[in-house]
mmCIF file of C-alpha atoms in Angstrom:
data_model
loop_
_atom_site.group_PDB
_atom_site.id
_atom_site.type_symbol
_atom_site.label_atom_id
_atom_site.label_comp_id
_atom_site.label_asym_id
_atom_site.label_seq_id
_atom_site.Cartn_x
_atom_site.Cartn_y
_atom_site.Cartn_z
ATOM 1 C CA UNK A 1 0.000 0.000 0.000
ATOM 2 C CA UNK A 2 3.391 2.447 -0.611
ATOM 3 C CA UNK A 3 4.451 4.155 -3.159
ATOM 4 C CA UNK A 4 7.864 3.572 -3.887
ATOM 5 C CA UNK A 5 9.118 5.542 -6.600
ATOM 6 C CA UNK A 6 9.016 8.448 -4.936
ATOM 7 C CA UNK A 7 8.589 9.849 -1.656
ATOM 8 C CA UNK A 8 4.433 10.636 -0.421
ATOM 9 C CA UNK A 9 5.399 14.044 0.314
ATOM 10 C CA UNK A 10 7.226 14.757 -3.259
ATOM 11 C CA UNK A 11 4.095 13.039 -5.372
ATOM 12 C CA UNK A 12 1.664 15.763 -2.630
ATOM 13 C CA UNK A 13 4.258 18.717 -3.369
ATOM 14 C CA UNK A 14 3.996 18.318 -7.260
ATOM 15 C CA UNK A 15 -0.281 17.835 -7.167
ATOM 16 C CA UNK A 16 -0.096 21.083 -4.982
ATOM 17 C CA UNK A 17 0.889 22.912 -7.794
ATOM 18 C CA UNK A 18 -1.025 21.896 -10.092
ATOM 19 C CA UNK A 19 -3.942 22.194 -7.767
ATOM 20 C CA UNK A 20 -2.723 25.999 -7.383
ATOM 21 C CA UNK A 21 -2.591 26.326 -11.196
ATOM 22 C CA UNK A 22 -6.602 25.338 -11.208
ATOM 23 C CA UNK A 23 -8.580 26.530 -8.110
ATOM 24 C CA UNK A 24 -9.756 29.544 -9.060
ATOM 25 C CA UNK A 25 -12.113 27.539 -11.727
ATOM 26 C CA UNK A 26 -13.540 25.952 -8.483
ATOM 27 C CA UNK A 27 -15.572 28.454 -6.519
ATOM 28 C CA UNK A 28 -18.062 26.291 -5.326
ATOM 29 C CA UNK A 29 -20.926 27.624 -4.048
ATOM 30 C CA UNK A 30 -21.275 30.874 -2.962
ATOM 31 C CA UNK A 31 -21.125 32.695 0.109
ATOM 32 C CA UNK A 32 -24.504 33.389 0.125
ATOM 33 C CA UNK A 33 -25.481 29.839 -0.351
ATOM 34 C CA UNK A 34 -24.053 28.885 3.509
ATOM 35 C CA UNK A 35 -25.241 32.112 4.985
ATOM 36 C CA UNK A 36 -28.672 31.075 3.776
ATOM 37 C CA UNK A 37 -28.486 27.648 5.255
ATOM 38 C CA UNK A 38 -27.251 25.829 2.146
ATOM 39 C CA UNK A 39 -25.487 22.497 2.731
ATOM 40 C CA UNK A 40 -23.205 20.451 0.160
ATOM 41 C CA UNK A 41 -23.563 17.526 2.476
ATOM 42 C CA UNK A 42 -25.851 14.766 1.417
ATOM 43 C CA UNK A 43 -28.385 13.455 3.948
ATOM 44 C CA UNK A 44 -26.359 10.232 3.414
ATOM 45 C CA UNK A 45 -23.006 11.599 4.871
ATOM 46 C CA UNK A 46 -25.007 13.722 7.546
ATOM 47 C CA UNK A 47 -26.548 10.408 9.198
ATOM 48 C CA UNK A 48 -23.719 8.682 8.839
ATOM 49 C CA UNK A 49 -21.961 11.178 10.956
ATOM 50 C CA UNK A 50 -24.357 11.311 13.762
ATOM 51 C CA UNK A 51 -24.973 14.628 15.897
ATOM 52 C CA UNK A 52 -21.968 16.848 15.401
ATOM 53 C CA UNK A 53 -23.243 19.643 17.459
ATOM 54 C CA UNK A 54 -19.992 20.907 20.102
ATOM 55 C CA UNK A 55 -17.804 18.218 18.047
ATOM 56 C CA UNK A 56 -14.116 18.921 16.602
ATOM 57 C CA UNK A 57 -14.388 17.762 13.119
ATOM 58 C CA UNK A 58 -11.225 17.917 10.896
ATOM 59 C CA UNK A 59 -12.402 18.023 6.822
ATOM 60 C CA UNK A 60 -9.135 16.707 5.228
ATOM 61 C CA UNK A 61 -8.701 18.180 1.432
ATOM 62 C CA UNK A 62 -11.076 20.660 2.293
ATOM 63 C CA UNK A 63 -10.605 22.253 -1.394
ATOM 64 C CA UNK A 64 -12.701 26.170 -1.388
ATOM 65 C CA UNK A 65 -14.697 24.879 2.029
ATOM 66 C CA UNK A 66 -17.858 24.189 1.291
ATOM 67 C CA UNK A 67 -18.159 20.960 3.473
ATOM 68 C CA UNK A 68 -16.392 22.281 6.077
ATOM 69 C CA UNK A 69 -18.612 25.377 6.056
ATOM 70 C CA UNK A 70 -21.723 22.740 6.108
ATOM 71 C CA UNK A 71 -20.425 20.949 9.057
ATOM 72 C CA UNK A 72 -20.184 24.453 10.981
ATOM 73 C CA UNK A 73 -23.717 25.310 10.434
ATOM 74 C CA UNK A 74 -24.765 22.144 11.987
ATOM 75 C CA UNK A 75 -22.875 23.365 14.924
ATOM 76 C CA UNK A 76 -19.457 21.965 14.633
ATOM 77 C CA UNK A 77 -16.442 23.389 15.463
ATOM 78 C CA UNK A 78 -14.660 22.802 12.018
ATOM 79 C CA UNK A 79 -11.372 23.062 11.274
ATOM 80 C CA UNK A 80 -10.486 22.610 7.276
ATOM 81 C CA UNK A 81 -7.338 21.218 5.919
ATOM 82 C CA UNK A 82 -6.233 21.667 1.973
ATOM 83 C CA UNK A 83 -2.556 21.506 0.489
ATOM 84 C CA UNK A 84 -3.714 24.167 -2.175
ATOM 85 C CA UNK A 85 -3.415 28.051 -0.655
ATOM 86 C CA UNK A 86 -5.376 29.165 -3.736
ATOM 87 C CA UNK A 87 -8.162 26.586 -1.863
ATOM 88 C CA UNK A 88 -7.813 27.989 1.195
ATOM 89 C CA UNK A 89 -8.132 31.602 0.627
ATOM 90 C CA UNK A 90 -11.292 30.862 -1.738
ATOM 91 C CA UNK A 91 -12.151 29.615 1.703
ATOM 92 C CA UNK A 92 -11.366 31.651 4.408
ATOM 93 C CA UNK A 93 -12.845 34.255 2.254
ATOM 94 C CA UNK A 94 -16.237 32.243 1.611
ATOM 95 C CA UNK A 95 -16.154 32.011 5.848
ATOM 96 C CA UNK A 96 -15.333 35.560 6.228
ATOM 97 C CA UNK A 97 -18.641 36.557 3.968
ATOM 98 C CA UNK A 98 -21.394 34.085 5.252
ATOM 99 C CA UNK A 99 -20.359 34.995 8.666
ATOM 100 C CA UNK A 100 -19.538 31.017 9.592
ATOM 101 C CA UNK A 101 -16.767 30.712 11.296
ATOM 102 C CA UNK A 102 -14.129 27.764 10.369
ATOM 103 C CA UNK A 103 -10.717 27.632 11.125
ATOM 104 C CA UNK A 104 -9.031 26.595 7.381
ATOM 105 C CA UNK A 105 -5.575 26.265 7.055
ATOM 106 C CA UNK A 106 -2.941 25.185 4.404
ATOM 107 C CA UNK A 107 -0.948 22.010 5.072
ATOM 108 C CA UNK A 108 -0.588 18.663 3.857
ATOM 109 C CA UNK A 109 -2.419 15.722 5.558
ATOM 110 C CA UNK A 110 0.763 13.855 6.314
ATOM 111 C CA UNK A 111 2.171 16.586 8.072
ATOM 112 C CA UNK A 112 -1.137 17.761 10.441
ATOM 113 C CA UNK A 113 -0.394 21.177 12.477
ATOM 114 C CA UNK A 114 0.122 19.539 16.274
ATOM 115 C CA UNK A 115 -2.830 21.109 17.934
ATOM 116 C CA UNK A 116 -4.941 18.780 15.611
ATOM 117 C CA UNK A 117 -5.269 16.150 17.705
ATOM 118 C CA UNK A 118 -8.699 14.340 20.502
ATOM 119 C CA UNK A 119 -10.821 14.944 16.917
ATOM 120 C CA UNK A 120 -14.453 13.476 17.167
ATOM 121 C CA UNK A 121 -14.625 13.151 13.321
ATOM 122 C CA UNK A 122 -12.345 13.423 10.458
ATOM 123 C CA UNK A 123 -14.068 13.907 6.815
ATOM 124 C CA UNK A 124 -13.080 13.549 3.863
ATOM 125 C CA UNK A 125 -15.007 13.926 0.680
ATOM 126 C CA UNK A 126 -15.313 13.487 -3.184
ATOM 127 C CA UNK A 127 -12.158 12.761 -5.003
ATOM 128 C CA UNK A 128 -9.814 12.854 -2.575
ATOM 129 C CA UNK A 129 -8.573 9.437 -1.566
ATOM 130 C CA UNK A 130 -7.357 9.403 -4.616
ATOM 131 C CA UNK A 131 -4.431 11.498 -4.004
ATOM 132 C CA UNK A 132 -3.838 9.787 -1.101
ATOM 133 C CA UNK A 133 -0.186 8.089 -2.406
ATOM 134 C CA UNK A 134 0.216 5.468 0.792
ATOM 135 C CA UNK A 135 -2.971 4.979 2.691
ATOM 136 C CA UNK A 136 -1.080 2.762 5.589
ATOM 137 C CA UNK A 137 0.422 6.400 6.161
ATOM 138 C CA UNK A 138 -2.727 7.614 5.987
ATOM 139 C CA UNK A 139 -4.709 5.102 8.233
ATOM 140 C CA UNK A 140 -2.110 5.699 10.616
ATOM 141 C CA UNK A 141 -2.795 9.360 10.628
ATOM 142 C CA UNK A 142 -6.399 9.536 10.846
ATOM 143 C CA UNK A 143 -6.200 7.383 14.213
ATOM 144 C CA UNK A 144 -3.386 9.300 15.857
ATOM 145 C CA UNK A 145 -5.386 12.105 15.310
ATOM 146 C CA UNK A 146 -9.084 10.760 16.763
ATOM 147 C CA UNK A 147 -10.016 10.838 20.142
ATOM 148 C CA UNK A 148 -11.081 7.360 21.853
ATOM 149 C CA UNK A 149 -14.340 6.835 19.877
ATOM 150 C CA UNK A 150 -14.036 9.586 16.919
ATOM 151 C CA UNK A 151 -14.701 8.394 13.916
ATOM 152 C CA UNK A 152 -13.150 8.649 10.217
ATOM 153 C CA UNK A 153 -16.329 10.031 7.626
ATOM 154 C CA UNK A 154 -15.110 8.931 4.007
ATOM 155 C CA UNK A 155 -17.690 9.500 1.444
ATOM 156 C CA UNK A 156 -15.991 9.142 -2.222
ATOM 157 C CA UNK A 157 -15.915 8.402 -6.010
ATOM 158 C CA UNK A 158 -16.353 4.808 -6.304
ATOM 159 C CA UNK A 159 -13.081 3.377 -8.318
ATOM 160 C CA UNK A 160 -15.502 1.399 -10.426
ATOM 161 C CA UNK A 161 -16.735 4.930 -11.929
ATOM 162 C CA UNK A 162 -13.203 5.807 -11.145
ATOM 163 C CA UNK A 163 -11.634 3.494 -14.000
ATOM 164 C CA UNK A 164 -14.508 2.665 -16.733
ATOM 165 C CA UNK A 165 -15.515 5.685 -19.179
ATOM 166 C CA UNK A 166 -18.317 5.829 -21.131
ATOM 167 C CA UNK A 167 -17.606 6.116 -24.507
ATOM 168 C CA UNK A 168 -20.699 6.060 -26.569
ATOM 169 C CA UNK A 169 -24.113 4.718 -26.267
ATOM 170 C CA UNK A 170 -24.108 1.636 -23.786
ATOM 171 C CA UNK A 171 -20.307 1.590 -24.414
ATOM 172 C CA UNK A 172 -18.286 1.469 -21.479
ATOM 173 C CA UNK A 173 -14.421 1.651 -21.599
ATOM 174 C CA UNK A 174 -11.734 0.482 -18.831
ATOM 175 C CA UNK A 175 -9.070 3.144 -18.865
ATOM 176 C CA UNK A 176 -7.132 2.285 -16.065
ATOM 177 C CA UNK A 177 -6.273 -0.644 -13.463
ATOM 178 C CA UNK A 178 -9.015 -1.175 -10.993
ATOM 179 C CA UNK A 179 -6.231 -2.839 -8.964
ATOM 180 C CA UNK A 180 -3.909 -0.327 -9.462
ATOM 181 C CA UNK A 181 -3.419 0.183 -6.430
ATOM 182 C CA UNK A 182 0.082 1.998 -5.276
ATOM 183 C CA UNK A 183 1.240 2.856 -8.823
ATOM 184 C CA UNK A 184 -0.215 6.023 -9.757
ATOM 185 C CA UNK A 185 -2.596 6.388 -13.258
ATOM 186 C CA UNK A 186 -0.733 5.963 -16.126
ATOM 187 C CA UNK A 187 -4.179 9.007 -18.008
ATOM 188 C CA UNK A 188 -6.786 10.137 -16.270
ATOM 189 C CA UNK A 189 -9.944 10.285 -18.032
ATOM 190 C CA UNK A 190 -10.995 13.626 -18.965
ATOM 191 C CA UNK A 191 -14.397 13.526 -17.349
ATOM 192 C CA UNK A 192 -12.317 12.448 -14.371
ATOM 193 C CA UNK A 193 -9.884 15.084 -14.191
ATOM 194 C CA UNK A 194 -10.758 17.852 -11.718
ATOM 195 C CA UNK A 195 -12.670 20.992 -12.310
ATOM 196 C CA UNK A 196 -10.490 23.673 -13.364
ATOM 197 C CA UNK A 197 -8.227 21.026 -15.565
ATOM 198 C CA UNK A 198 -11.274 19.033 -17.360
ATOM 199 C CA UNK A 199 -12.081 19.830 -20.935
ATOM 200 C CA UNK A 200 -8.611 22.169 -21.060
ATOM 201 C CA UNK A 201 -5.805 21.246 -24.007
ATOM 202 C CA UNK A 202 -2.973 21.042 -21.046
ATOM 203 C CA UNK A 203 -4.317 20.064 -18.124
ATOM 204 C CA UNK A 204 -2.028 20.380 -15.616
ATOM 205 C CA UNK A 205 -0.208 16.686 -14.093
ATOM 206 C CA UNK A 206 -1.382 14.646 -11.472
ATOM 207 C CA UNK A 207 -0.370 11.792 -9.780
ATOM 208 C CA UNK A 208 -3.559 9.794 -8.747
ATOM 209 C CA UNK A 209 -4.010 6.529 -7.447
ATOM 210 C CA UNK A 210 -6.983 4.038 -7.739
ATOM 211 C CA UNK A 211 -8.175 2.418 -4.358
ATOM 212 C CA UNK A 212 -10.233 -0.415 -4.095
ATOM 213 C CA UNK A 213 -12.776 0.202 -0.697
ATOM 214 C CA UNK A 214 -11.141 -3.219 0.480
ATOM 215 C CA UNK A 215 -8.068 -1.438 0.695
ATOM 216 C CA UNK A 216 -8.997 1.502 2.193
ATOM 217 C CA UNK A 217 -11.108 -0.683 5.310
ATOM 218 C CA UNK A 218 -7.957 -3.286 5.598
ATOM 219 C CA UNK A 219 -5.703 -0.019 6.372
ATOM 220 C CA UNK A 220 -8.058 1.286 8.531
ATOM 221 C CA UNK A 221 -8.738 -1.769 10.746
ATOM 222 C CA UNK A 222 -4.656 -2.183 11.070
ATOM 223 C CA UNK A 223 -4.397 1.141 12.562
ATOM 224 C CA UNK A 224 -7.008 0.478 15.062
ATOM 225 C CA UNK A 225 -10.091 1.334 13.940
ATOM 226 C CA UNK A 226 -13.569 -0.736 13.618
ATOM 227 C CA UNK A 227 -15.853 -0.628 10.562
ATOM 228 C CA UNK A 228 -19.167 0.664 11.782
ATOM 229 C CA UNK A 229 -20.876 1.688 8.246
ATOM 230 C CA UNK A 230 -20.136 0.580 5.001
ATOM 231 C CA UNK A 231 -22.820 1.731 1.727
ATOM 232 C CA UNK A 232 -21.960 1.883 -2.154
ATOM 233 C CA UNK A 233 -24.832 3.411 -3.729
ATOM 234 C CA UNK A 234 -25.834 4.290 -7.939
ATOM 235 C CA UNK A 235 -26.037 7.710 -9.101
ATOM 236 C CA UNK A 236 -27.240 7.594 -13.382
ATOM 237 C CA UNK A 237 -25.587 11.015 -13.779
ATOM 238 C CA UNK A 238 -22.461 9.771 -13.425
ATOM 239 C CA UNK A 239 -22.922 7.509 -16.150
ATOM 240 C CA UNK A 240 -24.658 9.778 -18.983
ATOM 241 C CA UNK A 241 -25.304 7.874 -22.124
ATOM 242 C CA UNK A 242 -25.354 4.598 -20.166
ATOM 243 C CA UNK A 243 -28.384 2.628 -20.835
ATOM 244 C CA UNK A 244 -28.630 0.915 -17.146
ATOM 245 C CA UNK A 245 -26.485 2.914 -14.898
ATOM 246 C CA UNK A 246 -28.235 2.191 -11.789
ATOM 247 C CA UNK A 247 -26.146 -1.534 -12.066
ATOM 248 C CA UNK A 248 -22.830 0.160 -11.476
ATOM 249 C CA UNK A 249 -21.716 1.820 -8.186
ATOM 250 C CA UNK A 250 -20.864 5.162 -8.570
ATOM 251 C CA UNK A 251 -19.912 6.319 -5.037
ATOM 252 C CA UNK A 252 -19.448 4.710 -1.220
ATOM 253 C CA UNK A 253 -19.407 5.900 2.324
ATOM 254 C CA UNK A 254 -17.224 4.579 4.911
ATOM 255 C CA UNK A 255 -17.604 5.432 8.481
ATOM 256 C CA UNK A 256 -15.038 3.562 10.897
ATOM 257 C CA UNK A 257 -14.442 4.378 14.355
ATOM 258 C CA UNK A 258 -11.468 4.678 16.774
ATOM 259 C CA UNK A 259 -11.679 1.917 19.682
ATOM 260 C CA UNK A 260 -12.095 3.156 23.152
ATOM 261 C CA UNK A 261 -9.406 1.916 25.134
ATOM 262 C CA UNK A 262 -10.089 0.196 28.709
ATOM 263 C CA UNK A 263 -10.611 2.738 31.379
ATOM 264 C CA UNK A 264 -11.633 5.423 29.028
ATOM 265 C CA UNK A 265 -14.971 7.274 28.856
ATOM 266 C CA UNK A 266 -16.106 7.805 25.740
ATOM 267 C CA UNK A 267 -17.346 10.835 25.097
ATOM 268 C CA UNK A 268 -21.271 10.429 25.015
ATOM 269 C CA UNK A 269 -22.674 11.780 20.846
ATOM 270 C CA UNK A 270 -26.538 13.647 21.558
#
């Protein structure tokens, strides 16, 4: 589950350019959107996570913040993490405007400011496991940082939609190696690419990795944590010009949760 070409924090270095080079072609939504009461969670991820009112939940990848922002008007505390300073001003500016306050910052996952640390819930969200380059690393990470029965919140792509393209009517295409794995994407699909590189004539590079869910749960269980909520679901958008897209999966949710150790009280979720 390593990458060993090259270092995790040289393949994270190089995508935070090119995620620089792009983020102002991702807004997301508006200011005016949160300060409205506009969510980009799904009702799937929200009752998944439980009551997060008075919680300290870390969104890893955070990207322009509006997840993170979502979380705080449920009454989180929210702190949101993206390698990409372009991302995080886009944030801290969208926070600064709808009046909702989230403390974003610019770092890298696998190197966490220390104060991060007794987290009830870690999040992350659409397309970004997939620049996760060794996810022992980043198993181990996720339960250093949770307190005694926090949980990890990973709602994602699934990497069957990840690696087949549609190419015409009821044609699908496999354009890369479900089983991948640790060796990064030799292409990535256009209608894969991010926002802000899709549909350009140079796209910026990535380095991207495919990660089967059995993967990501057998990393998380060997740092520590238990598997409490498991879900791939269909979504036909994500297939247009498919003829029965509701027989693929097209994303998953994984919710697994720190053990609490003997003698410890866990903290008690409304």
């Amino acid at each position: 589950m390593t990458t060993p070409t090259a270092s995790l924090h040289d393949i994270t270095a190089a995508n935070r350019v090119s995620w620089n080079a792009i983020h102002d072609a991702r807004p997301g939504q508006p200011a005016a959107f949160f300060a409205a009461g506009g969510s980009a969670l799904s009702a799937e991820e929200i009752a998944a996570a439980g009551d997060v009112s008075g919680h300290r939940v870390l969104q890893l990848a955070c990207s322009c913040g509006d997840e993170a922002l979502s979380w705080a008007t449920l009454g989180a505390s929210v702190t949101g993490i993206d390698i990409s300073e372009v991302a995080i001003d886009l944030a801290r500016a969208k926070s600064t405007e709808s009046r909702i306050p989230v403390d974003f910052r610019r770092a890298d996952m696998f190197d966490l400011p220390a104060d991060l640390t007794d987290l009830d819930l870690i999040y992350l969200s659409w397309g970004a496991i997939c620049w996760v380059p060794d996810l022992t690393t980043w198993a181990t990470v996720i339960a250093d940082r949770l307190r005694p029965g926090g949980s990890l919140l990973l709602a994602d792509h699934h990497p069957i939609w990840e690696v087949l393209a549609v190419t015409g009517p009821d044609t699908l295409t496999v354009t890369t190696d479900y089983f991948g794995r640790s060796t990064p994407r030799a292409t990535i699909n256009n209608a894969k690419l991010p926002v802000g590189a899709r549909d350009t004539a140079t796209p910026p590079p990535f380095t991207a990795f495919v990660w089967p869910p059995s993967d990501i749960i057998t990393a998380l269980l060997a740092a520590g944590l238990q598997l409490t909520h498991f879900t791939e679901s269909p979504i036909p958008d994500m297939y247009p010009g498919l003829g029965a897209p509701a027989h693929l999966p097209a994303t998953y949710l994984i919710r697994a949760t720190r053990n609490v150790s003997r003698g410890t009280t866990p903290r008690i979720t409304k």
